mmCIF file of C-alpha atoms in Angstrom:
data_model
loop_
_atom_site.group_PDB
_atom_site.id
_atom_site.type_symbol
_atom_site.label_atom_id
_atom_site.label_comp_id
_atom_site.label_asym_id
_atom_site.label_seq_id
_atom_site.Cartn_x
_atom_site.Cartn_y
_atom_site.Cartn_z
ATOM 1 C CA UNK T 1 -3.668 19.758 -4.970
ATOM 2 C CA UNK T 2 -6.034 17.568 -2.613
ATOM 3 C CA UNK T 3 -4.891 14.039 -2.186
ATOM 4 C CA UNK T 4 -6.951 10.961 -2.417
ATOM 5 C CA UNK T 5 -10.103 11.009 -0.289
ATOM 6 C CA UNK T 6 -12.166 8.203 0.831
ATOM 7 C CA UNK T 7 -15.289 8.556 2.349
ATOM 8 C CA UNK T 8 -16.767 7.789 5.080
ATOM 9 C CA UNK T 9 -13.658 7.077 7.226
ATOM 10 C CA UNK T 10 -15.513 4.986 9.751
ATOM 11 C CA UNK T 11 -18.228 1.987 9.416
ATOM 12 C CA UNK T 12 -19.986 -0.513 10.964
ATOM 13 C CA UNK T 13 -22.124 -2.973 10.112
ATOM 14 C CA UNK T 14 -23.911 -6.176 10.531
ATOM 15 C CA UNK T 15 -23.207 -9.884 9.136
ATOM 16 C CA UNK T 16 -25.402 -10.223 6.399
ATOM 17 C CA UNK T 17 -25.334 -6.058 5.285
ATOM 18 C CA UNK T 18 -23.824 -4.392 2.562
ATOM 19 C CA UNK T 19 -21.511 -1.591 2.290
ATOM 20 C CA UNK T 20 -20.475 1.043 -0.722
ATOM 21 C CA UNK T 21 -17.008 2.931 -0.131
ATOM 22 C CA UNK T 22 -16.319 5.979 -2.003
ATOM 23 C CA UNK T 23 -12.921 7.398 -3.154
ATOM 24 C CA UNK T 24 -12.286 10.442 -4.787
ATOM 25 C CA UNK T 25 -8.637 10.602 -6.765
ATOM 26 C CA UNK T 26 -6.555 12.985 -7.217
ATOM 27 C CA UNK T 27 -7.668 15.495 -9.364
ATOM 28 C CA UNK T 28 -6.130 14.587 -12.947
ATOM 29 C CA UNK T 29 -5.557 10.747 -12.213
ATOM 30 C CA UNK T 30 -7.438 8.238 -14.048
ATOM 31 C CA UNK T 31 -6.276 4.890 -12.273
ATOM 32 C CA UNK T 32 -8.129 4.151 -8.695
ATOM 33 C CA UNK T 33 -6.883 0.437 -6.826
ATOM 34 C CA UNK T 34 -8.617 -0.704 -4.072
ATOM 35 C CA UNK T 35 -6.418 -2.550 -1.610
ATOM 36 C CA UNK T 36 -7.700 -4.209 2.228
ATOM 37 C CA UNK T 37 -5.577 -4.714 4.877
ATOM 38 C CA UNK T 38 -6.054 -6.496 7.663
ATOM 39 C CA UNK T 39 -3.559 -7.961 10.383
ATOM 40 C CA UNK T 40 -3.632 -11.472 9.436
ATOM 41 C CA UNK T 41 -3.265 -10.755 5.915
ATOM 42 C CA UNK T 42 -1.501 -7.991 5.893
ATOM 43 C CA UNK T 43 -1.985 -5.516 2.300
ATOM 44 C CA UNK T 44 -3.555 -7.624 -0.145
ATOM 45 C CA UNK T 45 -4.972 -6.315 -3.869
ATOM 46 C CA UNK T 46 -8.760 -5.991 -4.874
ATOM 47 C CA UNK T 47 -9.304 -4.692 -7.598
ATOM 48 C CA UNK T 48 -8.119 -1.267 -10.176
ATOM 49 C CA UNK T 49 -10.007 0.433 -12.437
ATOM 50 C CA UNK T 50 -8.853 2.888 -15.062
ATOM 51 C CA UNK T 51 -10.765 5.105 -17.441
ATOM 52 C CA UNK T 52 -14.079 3.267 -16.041
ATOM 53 C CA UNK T 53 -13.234 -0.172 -17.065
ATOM 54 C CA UNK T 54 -11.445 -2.686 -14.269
ATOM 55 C CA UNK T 55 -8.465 -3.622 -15.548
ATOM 56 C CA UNK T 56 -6.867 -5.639 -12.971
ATOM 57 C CA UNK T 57 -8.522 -7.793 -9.944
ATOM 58 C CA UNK T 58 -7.163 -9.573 -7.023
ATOM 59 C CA UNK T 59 -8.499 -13.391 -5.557
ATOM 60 C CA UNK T 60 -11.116 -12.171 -3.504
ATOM 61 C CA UNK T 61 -14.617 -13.444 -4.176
ATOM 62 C CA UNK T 62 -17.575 -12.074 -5.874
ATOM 63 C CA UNK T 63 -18.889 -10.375 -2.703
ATOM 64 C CA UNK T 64 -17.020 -7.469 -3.360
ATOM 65 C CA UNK T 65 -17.217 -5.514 -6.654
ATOM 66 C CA UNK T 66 -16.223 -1.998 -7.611
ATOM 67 C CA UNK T 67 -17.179 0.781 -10.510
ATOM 68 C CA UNK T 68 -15.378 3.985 -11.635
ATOM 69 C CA UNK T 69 -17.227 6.938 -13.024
ATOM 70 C CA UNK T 70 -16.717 9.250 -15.823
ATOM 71 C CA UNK T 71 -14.965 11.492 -13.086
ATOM 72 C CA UNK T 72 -12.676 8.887 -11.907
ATOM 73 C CA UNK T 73 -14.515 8.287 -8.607
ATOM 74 C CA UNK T 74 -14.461 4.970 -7.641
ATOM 75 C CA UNK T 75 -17.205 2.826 -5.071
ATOM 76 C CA UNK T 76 -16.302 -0.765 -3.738
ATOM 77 C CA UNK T 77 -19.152 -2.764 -2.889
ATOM 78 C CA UNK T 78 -19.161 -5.539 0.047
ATOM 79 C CA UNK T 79 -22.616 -7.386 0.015
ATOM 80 C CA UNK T 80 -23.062 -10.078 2.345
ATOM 81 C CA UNK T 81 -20.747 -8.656 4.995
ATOM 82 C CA UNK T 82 -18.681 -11.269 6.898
ATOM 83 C CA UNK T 83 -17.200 -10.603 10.015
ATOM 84 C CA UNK T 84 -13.841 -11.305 8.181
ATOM 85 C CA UNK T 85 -14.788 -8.076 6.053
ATOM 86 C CA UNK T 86 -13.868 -6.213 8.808
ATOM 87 C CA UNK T 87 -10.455 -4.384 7.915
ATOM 88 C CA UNK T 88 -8.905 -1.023 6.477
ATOM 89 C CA UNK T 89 -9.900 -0.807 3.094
ATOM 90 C CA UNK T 90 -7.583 1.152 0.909
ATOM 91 C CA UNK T 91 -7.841 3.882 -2.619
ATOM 92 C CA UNK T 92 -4.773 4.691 -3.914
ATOM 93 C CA UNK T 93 -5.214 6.547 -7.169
ATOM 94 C CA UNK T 94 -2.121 7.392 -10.306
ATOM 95 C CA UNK T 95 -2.214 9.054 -13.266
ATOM 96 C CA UNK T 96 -1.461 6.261 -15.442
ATOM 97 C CA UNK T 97 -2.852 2.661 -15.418
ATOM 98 C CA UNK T 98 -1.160 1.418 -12.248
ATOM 99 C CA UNK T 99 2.250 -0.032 -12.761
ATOM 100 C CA UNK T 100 5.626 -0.308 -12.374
ATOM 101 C CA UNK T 101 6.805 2.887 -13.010
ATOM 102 C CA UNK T 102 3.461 4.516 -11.703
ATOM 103 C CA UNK T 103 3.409 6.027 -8.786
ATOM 104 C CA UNK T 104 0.345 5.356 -6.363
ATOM 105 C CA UNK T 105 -1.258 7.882 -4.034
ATOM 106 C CA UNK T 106 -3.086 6.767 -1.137
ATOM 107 C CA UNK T 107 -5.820 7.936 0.695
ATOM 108 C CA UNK T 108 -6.615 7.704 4.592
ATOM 109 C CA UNK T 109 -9.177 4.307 4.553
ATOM 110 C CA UNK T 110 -12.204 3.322 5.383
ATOM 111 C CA UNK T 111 -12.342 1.374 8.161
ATOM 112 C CA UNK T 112 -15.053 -0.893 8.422
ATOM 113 C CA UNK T 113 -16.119 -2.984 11.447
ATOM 114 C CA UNK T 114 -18.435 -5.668 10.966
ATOM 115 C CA UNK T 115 -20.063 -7.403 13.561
ATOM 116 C CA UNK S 1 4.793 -14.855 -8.692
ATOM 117 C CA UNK S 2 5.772 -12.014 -6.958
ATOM 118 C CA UNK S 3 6.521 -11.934 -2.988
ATOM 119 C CA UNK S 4 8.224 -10.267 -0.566
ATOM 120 C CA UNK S 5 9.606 -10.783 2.934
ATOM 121 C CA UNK S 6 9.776 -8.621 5.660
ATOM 122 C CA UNK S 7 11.934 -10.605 8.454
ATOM 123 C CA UNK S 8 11.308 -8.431 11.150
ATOM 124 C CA UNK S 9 7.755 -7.702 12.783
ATOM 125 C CA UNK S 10 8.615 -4.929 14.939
ATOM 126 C CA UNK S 11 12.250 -3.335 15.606
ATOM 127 C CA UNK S 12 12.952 -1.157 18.420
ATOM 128 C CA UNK S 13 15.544 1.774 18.276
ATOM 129 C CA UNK S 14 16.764 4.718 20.022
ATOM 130 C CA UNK S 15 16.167 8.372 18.945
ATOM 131 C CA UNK S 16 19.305 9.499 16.971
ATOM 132 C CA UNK S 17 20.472 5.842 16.613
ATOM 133 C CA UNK S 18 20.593 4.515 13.039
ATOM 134 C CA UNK S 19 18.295 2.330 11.037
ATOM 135 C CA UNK S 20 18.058 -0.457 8.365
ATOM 136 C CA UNK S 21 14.828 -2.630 7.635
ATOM 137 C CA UNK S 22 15.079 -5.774 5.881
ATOM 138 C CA UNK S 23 13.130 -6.372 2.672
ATOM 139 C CA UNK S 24 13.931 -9.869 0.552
ATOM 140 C CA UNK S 25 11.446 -9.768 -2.527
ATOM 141 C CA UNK S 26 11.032 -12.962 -5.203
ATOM 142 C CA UNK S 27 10.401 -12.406 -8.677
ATOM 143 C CA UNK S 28 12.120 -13.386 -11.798
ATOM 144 C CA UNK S 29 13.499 -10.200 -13.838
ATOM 145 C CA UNK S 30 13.919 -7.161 -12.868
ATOM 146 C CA UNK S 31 11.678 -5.910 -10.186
ATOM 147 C CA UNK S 32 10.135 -2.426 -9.288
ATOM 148 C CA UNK S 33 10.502 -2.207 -5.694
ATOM 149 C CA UNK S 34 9.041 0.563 -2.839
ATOM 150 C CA UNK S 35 9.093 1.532 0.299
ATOM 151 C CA UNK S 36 5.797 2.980 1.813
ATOM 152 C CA UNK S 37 5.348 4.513 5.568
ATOM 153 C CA UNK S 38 1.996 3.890 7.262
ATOM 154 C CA UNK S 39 1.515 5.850 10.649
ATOM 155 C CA UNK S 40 -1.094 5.261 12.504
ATOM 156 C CA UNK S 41 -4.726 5.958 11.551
ATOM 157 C CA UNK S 42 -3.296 7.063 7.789
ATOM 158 C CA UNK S 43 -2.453 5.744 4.303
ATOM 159 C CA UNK S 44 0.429 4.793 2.812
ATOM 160 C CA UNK S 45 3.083 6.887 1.776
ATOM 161 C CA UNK S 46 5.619 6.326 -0.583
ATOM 162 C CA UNK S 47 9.347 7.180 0.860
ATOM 163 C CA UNK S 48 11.063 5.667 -2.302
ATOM 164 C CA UNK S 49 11.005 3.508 -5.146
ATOM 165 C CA UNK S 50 13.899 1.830 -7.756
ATOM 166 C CA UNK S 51 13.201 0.948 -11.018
ATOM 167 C CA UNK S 52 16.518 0.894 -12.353
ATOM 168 C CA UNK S 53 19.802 2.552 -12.750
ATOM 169 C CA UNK S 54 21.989 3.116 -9.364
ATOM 170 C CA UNK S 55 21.377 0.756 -6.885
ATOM 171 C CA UNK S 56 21.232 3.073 -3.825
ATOM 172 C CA UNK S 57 18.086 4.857 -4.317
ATOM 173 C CA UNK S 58 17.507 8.392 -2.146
ATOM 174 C CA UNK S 59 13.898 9.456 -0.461
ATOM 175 C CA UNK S 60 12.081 11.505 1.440
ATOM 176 C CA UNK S 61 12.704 12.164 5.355
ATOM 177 C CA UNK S 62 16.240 11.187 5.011
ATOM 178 C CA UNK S 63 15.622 7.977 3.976
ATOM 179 C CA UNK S 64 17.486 5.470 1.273
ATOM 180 C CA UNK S 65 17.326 2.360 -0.111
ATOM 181 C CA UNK S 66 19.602 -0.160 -1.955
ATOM 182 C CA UNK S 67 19.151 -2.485 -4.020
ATOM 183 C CA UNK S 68 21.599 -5.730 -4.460
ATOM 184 C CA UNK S 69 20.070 -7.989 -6.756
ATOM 185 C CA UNK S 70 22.545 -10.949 -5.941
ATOM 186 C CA UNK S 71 20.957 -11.322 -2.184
ATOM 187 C CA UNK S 72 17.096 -10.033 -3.761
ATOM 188 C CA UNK S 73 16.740 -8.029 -1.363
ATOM 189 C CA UNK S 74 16.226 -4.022 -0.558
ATOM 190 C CA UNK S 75 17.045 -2.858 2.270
ATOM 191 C CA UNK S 76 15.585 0.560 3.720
ATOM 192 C CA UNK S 77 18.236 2.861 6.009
ATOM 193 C CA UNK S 78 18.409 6.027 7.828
ATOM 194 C CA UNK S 79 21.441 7.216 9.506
ATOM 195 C CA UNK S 80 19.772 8.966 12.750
ATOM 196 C CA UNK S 81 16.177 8.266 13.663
ATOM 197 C CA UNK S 82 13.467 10.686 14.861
ATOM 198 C CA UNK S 83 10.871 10.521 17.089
ATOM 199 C CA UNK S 84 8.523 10.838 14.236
ATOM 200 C CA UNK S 85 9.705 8.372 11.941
ATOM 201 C CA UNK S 86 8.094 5.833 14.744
ATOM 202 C CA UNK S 87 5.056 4.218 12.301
ATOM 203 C CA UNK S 88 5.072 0.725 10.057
ATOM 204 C CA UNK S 89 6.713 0.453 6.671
ATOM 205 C CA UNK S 90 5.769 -1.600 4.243
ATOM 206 C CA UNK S 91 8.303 -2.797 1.302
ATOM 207 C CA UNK S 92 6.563 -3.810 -1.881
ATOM 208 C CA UNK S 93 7.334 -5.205 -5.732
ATOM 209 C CA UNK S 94 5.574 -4.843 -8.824
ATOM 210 C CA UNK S 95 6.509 -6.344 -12.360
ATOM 211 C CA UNK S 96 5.869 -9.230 -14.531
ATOM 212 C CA UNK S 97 3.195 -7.327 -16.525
ATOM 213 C CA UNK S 98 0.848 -7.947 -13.621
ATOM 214 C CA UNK S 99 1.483 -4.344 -12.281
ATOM 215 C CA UNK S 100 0.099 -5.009 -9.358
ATOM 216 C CA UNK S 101 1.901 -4.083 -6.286
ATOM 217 C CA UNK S 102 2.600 -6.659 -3.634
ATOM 218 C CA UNK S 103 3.236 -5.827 -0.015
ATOM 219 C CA UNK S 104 5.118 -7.426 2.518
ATOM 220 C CA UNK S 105 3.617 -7.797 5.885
ATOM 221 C CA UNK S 106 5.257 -4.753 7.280
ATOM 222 C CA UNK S 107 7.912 -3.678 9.782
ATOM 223 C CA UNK S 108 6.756 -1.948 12.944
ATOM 224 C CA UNK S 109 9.491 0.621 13.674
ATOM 225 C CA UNK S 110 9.090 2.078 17.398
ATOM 226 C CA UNK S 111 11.823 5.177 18.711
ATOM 227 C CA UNK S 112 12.533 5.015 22.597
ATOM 228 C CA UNK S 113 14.601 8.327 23.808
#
């Protein structure tokens, strides 16, 4: 089975730009979380989505949004790119709605440079 | 809320040598706890997780875990070190109906021969 893939790998872009980031689950999982990690902050949560509808988010502002499709792809959306954007951004996809006993899967990241 | 501590940034050991990384977590029941691998340039992986039931939990690549909820902590070990276990791991809690997981800032683990 192919693992999670996020696409593109690499990025960059200007203050000011915006930026869609595609992940592709697992085939057969329903739940897709976005994570970024940078090294000042370290991993920190953005947002999951599960059957299409978000059903968790994390305290980052309204510059960044995500969707999920009937297929269980999932885009995140940057607009207004700030050069603190600039980090790994993480898909980690699991069957269930992500929890406890859920097991996530991640994918390689996107790393996006902003500058 | 949730949190977890990683005390140590980076932790240096010899190939063959053994290991243990420190992982305190904060949260008031029961927590679901992981350990996840990072090498460079790659996603997580998940070496192990404990949700309940014995405390000493076993993983992948030789790896295990245990769990003593009187210190709150979670402690990742491996008896003898390879050259390619050299990446960052990353201990992490979920829980509270939240679900989401929260890291800890990571342990850099580097092997010297």
């Amino acid at each position: 089975k192919a693992g999670v893939t996020q696409t593109p790998r690499y990025l960059i872009k200007t203050r000011g730009q915006q930026v869609t980031l595609s992940c592709s689950p697992i085939s057969g999982h329903r739940s897709v979380s976005w994570y970024q990690q940078t090294p000042g902050q370290g991993l920190q949560f953005l947002f999951e989505y599960f059957s299409e509808t978000q059903r968790n988010k994390g305290n980052f502002p309204g510059r960044f949004s995500g969707r999920q499709f009937s297929n269980s792809r999932s885009e995140m959306n940057v607009s207004t790119l700030e050069l603190g954007d600039s980090a790994l951004y993480l898909c980690a996809s699991s069957l269930g709605p992500a929890g406890a006993q859920e097991t996530q899967y991640f994918g390689p990241g996107t790393r996006l440079l902003v500058l | 809320a949730q949190s977890v501590t990683q005390p140590d940034i980076h932790i240096t050991v010899s190939e063959g040598a053994s290991l243990e990384l420190r992982c305190n977590y904060s949260y008031g029941a029961t927590p679901y706890l992981f350990w996840y691998v990072q090498s460079p340039g790659q996603g997580l992986q998940l070496l192990l997780k404990y949700f309940s039931g014995d405390t000493l939990v076993q993983g992948i690549k030789g790896f295990e875990a245990e769990f003593k909820r009187s210190q709150s902590s979670f402690n990742l070990r491996k008896p003898s070190v390879h050259w390619s276990d050299a990446a960052e791991y990353f201990c992490a809690v979920a829980g509270g109906g939240n679900e989401k997981l929260t890291f800890g800032t990571g342990t850099r683990l580097t092997i010297i021969p």
